[in-house]
Coordinates of N, CA and C in Angstrom, one line a residue:
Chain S
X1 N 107.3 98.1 -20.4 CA 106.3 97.7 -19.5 C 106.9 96.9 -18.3
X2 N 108.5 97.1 -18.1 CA 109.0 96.4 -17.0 C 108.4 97.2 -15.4
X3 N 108.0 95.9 -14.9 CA 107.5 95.6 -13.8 C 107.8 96.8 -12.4
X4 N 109.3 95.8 -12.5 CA 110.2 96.6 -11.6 C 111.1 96.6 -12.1
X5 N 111.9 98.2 -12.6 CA 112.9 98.5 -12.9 C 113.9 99.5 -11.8
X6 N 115.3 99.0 -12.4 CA 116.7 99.6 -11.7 C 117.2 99.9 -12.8
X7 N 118.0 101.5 -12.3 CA 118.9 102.2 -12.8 C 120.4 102.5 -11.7
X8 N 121.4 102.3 -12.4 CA 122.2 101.7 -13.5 C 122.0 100.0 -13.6
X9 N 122.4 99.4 -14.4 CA 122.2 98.0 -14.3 C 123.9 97.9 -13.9
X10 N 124.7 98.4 -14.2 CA 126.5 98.2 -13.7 C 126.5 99.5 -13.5
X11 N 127.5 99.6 -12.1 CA 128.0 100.9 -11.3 C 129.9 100.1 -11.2
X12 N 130.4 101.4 -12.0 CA 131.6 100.6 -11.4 C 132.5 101.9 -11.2
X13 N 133.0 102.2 -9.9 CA 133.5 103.2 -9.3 C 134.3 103.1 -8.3
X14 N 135.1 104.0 -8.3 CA 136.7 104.1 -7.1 C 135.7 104.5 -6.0
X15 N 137.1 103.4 -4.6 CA 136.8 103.4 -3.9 C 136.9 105.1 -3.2
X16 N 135.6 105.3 -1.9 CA 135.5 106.6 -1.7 C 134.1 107.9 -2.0
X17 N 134.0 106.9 -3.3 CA 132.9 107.9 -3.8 C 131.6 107.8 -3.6
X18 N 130.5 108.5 -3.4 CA 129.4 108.3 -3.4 C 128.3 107.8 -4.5
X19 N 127.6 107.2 -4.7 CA 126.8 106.8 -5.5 C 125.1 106.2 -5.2
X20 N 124.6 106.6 -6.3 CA 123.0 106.5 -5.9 C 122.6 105.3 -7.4
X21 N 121.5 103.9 -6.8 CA 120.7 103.3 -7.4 C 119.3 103.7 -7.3
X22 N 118.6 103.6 -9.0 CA 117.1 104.3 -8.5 C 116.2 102.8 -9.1
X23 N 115.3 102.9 -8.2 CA 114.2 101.6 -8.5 C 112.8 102.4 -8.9
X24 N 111.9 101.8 -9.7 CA 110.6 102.2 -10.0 C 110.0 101.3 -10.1
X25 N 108.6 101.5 -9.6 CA 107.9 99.6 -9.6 C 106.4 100.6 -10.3
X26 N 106.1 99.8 -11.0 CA 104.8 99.8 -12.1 C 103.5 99.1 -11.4
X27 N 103.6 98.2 -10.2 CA 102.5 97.7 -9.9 C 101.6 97.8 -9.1
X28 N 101.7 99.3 -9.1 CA 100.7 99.8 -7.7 C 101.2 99.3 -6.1
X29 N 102.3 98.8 -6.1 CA 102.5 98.3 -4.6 C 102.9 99.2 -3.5
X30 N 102.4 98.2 -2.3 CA 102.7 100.0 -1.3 C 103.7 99.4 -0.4
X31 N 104.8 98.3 -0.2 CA 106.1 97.7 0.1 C 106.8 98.1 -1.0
X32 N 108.2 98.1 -0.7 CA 109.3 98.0 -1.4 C 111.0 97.5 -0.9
X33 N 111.7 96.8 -1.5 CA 112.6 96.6 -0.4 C 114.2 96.6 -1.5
X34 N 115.2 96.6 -0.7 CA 116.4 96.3 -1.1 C 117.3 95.2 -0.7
X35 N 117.2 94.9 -1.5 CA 118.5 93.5 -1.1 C 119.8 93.9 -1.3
X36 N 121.0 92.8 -0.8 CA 122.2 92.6 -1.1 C 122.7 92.0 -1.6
X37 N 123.0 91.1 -3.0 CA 123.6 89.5 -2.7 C 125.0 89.4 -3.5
X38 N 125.7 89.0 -2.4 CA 127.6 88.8 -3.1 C 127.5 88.1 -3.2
X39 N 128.7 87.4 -3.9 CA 129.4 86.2 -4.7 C 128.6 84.9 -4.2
X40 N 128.6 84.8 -2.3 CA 128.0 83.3 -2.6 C 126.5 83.6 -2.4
X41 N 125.9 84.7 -3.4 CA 124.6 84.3 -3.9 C 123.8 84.7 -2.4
X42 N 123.8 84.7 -1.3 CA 122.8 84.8 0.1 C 122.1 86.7 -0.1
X43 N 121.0 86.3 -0.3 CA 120.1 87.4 -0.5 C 120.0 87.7 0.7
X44 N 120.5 89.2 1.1 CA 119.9 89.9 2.3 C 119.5 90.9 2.5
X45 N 118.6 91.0 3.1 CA 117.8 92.4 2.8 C 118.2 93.8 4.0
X46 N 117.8 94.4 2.9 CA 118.8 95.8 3.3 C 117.4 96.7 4.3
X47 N 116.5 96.7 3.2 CA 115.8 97.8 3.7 C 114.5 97.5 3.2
X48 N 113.3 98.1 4.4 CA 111.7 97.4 3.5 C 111.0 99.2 3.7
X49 N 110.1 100.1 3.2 CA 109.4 100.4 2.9 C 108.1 100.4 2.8
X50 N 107.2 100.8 3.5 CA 105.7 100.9 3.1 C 105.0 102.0 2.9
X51 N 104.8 102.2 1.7 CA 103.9 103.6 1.2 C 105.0 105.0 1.7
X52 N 106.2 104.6 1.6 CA 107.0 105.8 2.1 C 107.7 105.8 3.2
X53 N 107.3 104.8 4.2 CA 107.9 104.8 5.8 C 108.4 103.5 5.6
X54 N 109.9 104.0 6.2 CA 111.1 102.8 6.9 C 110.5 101.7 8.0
X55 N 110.2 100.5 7.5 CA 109.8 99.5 8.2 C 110.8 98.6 8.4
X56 N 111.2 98.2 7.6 CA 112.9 97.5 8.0 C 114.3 98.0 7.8
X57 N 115.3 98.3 8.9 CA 116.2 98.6 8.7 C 117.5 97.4 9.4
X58 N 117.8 96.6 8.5 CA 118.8 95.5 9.3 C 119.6 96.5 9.7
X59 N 120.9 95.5 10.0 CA 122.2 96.0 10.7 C 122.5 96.2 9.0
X60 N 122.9 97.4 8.7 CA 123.9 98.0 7.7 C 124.0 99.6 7.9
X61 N 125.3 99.8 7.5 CA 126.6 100.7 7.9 C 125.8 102.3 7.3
X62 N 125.5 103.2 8.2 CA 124.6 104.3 8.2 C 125.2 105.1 6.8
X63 N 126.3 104.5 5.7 CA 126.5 104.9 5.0 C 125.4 104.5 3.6
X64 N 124.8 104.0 4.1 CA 123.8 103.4 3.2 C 122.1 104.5 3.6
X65 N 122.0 104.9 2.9 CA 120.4 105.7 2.9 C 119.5 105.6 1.9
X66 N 118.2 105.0 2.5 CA 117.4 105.0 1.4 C 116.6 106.3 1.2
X67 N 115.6 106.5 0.5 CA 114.8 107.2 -0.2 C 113.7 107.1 -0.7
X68 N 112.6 107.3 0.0 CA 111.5 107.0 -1.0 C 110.6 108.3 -1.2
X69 N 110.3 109.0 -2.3 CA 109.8 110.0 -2.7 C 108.1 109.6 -2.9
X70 N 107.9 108.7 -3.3 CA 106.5 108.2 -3.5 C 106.7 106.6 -3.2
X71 N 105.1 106.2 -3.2 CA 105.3 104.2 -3.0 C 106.0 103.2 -4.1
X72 N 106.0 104.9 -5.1 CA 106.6 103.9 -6.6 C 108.1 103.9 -7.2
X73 N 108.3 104.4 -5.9 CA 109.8 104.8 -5.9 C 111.0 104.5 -5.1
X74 N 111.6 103.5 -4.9 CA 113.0 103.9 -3.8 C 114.3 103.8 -4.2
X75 N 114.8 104.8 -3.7 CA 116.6 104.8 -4.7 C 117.0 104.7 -3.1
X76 N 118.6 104.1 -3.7 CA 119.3 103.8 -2.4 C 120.9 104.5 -2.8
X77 N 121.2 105.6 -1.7 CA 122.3 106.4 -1.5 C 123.2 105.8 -1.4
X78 N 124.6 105.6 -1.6 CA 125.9 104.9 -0.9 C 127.0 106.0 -0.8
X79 N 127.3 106.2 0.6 CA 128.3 107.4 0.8 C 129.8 106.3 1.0
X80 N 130.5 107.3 0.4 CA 132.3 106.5 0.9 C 132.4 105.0 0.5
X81 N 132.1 105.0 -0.5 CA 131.9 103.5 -1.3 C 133.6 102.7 -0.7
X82 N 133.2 101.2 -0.1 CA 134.1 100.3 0.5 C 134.1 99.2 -0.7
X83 N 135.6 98.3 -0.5 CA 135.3 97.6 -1.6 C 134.5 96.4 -1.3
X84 N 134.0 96.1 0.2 CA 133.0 95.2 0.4 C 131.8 95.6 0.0
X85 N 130.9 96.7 -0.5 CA 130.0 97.0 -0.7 C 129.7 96.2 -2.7
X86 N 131.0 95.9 -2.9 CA 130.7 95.4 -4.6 C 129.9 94.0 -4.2
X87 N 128.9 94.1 -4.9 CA 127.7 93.1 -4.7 C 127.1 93.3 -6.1
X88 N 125.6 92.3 -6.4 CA 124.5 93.0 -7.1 C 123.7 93.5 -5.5
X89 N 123.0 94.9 -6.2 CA 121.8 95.0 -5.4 C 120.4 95.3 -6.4
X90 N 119.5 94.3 -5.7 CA 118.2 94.0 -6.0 C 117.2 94.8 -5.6
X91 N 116.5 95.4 -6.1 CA 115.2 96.2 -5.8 C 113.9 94.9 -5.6
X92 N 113.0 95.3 -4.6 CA 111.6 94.3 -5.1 C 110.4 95.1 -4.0
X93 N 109.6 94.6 -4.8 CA 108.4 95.1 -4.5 C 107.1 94.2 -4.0
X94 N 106.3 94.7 -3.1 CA 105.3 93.8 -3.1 C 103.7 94.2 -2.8
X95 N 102.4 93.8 -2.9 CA 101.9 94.0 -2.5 C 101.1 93.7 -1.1
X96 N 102.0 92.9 -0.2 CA 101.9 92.4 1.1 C 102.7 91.3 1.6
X97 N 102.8 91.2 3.0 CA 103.7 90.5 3.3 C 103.8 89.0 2.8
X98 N 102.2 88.7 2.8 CA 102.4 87.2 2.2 C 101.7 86.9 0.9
X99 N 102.2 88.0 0.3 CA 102.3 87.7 -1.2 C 103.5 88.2 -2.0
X100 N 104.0 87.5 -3.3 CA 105.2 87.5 -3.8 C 105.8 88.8 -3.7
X101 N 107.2 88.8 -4.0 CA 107.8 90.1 -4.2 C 108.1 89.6 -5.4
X102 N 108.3 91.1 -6.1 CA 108.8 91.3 -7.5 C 110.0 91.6 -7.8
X103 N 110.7 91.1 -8.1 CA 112.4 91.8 -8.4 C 113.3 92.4 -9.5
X104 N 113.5 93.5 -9.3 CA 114.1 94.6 -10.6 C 115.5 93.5 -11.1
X105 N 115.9 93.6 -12.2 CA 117.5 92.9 -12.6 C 118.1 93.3 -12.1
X106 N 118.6 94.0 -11.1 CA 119.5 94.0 -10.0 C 120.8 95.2 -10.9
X107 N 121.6 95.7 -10.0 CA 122.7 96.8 -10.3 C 123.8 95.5 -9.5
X108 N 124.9 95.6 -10.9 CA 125.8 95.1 -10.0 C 127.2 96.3 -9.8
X109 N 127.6 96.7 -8.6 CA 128.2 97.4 -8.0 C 129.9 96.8 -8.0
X110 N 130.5 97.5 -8.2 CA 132.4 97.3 -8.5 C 132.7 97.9 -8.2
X111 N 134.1 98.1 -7.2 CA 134.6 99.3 -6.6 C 136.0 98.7 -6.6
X112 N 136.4 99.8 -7.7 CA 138.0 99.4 -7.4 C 138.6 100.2 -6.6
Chain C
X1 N 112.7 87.4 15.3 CA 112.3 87.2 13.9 C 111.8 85.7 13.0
X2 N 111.6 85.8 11.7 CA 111.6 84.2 11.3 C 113.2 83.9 10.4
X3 N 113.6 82.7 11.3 CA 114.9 82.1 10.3 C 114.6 81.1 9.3
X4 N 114.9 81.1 8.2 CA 115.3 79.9 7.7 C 116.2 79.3 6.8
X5 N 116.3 77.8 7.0 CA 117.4 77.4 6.8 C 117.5 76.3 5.2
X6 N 117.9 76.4 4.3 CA 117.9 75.8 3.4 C 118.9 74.7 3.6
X7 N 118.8 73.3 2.9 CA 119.8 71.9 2.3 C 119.3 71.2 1.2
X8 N 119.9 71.3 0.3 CA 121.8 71.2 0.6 C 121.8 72.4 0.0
X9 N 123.1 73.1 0.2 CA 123.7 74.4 -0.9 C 124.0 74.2 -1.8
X10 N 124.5 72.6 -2.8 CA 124.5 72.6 -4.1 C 124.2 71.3 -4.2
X11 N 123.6 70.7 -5.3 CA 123.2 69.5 -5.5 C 122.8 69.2 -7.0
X12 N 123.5 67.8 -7.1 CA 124.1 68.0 -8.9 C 123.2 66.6 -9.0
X13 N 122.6 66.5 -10.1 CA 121.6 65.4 -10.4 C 121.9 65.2 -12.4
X14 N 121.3 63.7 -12.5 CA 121.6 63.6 -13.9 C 120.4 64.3 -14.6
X15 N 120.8 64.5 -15.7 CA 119.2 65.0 -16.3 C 117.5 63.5 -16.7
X16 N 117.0 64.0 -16.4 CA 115.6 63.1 -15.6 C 115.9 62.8 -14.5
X17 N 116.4 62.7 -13.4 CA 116.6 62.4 -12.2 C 115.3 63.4 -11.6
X18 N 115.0 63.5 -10.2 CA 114.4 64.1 -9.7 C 115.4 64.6 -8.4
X19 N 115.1 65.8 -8.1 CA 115.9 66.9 -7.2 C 114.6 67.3 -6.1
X20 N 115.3 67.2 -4.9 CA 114.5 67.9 -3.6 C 115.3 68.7 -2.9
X21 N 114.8 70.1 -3.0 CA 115.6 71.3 -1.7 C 114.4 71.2 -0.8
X22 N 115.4 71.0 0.5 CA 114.5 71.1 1.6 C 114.9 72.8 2.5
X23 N 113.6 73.0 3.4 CA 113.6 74.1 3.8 C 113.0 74.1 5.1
X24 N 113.6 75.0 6.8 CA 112.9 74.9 8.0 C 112.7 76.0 7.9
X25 N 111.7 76.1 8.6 CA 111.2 77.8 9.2 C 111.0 77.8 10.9
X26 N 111.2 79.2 11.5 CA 111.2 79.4 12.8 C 110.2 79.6 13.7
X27 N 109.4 80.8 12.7 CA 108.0 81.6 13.4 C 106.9 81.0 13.0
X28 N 106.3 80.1 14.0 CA 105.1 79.4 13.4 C 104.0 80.0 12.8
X29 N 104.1 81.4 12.7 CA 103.0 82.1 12.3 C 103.4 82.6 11.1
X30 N 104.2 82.2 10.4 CA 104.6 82.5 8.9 C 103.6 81.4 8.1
X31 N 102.7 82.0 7.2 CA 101.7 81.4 6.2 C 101.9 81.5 4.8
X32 N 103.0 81.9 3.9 CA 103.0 82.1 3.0 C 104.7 81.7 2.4
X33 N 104.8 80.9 1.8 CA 106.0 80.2 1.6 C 106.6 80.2 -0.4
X34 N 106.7 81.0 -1.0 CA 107.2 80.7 -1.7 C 108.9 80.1 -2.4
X35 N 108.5 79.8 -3.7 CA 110.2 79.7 -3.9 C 110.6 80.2 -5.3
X36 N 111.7 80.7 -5.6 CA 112.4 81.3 -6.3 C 113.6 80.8 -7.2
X37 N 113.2 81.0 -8.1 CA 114.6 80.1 -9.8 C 115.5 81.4 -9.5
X38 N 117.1 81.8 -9.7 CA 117.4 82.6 -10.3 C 118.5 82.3 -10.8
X39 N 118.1 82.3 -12.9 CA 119.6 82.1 -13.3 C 120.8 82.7 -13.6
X40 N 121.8 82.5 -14.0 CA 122.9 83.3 -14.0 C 122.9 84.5 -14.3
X41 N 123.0 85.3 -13.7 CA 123.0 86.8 -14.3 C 121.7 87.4 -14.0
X42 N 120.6 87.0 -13.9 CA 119.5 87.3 -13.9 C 119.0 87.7 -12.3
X43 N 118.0 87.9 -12.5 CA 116.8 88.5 -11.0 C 116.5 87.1 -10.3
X44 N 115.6 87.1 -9.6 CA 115.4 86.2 -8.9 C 113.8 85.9 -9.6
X45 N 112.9 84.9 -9.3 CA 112.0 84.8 -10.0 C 111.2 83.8 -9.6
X46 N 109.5 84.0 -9.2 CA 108.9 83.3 -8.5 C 108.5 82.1 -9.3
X47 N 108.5 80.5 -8.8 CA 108.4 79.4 -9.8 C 107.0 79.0 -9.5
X48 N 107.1 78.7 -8.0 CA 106.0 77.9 -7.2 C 105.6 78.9 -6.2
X49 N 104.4 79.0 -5.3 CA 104.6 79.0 -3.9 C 103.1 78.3 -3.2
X50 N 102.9 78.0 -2.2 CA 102.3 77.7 -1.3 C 101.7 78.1 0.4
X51 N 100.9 78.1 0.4 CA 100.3 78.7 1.7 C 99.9 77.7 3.0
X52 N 100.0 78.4 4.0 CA 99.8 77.4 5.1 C 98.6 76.8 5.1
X53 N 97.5 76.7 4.2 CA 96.4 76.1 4.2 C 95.9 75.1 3.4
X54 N 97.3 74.5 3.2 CA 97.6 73.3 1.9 C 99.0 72.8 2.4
X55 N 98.9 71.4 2.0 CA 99.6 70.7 2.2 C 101.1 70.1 1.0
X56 N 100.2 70.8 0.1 CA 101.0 70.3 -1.4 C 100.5 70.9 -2.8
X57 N 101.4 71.4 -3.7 CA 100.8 71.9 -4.3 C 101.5 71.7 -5.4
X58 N 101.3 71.7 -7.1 CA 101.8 71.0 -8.0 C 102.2 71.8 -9.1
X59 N 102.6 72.0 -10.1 CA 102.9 72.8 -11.0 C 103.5 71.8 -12.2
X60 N 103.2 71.2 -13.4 CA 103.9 70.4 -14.0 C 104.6 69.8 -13.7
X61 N 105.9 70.5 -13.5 CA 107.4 69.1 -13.0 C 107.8 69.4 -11.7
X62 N 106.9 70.4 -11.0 CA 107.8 70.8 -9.8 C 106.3 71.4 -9.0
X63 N 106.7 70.4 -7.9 CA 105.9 70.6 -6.4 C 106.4 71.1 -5.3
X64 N 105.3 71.7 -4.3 CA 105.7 71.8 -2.9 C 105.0 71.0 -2.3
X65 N 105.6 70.7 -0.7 CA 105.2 70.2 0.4 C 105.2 71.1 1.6
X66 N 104.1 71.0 2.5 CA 104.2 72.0 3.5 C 103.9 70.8 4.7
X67 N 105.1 71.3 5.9 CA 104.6 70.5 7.3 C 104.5 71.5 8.1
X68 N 103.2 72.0 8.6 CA 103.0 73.4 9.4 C 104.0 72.7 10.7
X69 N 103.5 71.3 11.0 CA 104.1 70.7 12.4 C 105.1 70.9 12.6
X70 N 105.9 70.4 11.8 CA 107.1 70.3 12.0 C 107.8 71.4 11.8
X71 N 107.4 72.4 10.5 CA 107.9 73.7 10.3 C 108.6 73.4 9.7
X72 N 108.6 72.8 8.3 CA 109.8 72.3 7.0 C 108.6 72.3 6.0
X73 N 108.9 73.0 4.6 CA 109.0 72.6 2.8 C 109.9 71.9 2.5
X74 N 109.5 71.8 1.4 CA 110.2 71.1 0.1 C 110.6 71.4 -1.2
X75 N 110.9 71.8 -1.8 CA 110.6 72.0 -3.2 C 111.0 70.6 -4.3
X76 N 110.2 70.1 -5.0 CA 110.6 68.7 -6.0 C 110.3 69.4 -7.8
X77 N 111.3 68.6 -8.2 CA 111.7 69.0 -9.4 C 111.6 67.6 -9.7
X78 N 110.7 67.3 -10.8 CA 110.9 65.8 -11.2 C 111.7 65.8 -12.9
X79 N 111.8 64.7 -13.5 CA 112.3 64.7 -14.8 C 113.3 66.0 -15.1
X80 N 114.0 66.3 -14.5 CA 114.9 67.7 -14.5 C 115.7 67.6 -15.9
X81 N 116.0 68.5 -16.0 CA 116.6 69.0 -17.9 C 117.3 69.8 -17.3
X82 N 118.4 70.5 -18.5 CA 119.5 71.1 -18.2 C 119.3 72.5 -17.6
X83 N 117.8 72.9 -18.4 CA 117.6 74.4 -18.3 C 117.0 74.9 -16.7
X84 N 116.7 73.4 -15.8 CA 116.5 73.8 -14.7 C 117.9 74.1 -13.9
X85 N 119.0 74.4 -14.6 CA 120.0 74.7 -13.6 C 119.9 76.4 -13.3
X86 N 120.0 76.1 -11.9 CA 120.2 77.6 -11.5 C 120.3 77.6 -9.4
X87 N 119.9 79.0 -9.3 CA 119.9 79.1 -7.7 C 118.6 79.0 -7.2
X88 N 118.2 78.4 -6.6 CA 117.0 78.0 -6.0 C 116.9 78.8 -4.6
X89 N 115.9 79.6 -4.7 CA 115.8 79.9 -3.0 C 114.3 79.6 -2.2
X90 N 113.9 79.4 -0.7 CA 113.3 79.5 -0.7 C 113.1 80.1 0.5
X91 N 112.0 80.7 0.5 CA 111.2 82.3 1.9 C 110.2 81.7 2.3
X92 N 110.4 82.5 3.5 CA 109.2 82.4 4.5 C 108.3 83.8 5.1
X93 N 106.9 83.9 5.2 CA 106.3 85.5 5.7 C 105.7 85.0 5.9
X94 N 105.0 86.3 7.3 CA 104.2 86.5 7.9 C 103.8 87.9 7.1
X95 N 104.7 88.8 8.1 CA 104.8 90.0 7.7 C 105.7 90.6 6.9
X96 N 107.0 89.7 6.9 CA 108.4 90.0 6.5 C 108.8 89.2 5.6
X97 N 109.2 88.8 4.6 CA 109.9 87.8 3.9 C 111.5 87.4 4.1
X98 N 111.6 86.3 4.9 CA 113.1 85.8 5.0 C 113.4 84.9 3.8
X99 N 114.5 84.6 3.3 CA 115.1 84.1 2.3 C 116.0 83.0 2.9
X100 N 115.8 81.8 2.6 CA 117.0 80.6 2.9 C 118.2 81.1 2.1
X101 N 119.4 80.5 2.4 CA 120.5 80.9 1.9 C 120.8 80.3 0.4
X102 N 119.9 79.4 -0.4 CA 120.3 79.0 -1.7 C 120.6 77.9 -1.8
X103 N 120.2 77.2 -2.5 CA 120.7 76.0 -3.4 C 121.3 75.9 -4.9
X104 N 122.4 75.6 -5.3 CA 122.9 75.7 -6.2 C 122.5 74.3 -7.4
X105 N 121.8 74.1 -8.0 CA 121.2 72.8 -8.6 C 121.7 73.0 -10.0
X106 N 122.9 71.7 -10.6 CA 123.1 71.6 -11.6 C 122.8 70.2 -12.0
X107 N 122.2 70.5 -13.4 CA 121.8 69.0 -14.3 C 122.5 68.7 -14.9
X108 N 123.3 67.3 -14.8 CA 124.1 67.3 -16.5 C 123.5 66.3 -17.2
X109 N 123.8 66.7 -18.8 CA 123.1 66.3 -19.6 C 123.7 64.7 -20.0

């Protein structure tokens, strides 16, 4: 009955390769977003979603693509994996902008 | 957009002491302020939060403060124990949620 869940919870892969994280959120919400956070911990958000449409897109490297199939869904693509890309990345969800977001356990990503 | 800025980035207190992360925000039209525990290894995780239509708001050992004027929170942690060590963050929305950069808060026993 997890809330918001992520798949894989560890990705650990040579540099170069492609790889995909999948999020699923259980609580009816129609936001969804992705974060990034390295070593010193600074959460930054990658990408926001509403009901299926790209609402936020920071500055990150078009090797990154998200996906959302439905509002209860977004997986995030990583093409030509760099070894700056090893982070955790966080999935979260919300039901509006000024109410809480939910946060999956996060994938943490290694690239040797 | 809205920025905000968290202090201090780590801050080490004895256990009962009481601990304050402070927090500015940019866009005066951000109404919705929470904050976030996250311990090692773990997600991030909502503790407290507060809205621009209060001033203060309480939870057992740990309060907020809101100054719409000035455009600064607080977060207080009173009687602190070991288990409150972790990363502290705190966000600001309107429409978007910005995240301060963290506070690292350790108790020793």
């Amino acid at each position: 009955d997890t809330a918001v869940s992520q798949t894989p919870k560890y990705l650990v892969t040579q540099m170069g390769n492609d790889k995909s994280i999948k999020c699923e959120q259980n609580l009816g919400h129609d936001t969804m977003y992705w974060y990034k956070q390295d070593s010193k911990k600074f959460l930054k958000i990658m990408f926001s979603y509403n009901n299926k449409e790209l609402i936020i897109n920071e500055t990150v490297p078009n090797r990154f693509s998200p996906k959302s199939p439905d509002k209860a869904h977004l997986n995030l693509h990583i093409n030509s994996l760099e070894l700056g890309d090893s982070a955790v990345y966080f999935c979260a969800s919300t039901s509006g902008g000024n109410q809480p977001q939910h946060f999956g356990d996060g994938t943490r990503l290694s690239i040797l | 957009g809205e920025n905000v800025e968290q202090h201090p980035s780590t801050l080490s207190v004895q256990e009962g002491d009481s601990a304050v992360i402070k927090c500015t925000y940019s866009d005066s039209a951000s109404n919705y302020f929470p904050w976030y525990k996250q311990e090692l290894g773990k997600r991030p995780q909502l503790i407290i939060d507060i809205r621009s239509n209060v001033g203060e708001k309480k939870d057992q050992r740990i309060a907020v403060t809101l100054n719409k004027t000035a455009k600064h929170f607080s977060l207080h942690i009173t009687e602190t124990q070991p288990e409150d060590s972790a990363v502290y963050f705190c966000a600001a929305s309107y429409n978007d949620m910005r995240f301060g950069a963290g506070t690292r808060l350790t108790v020793k026993p």
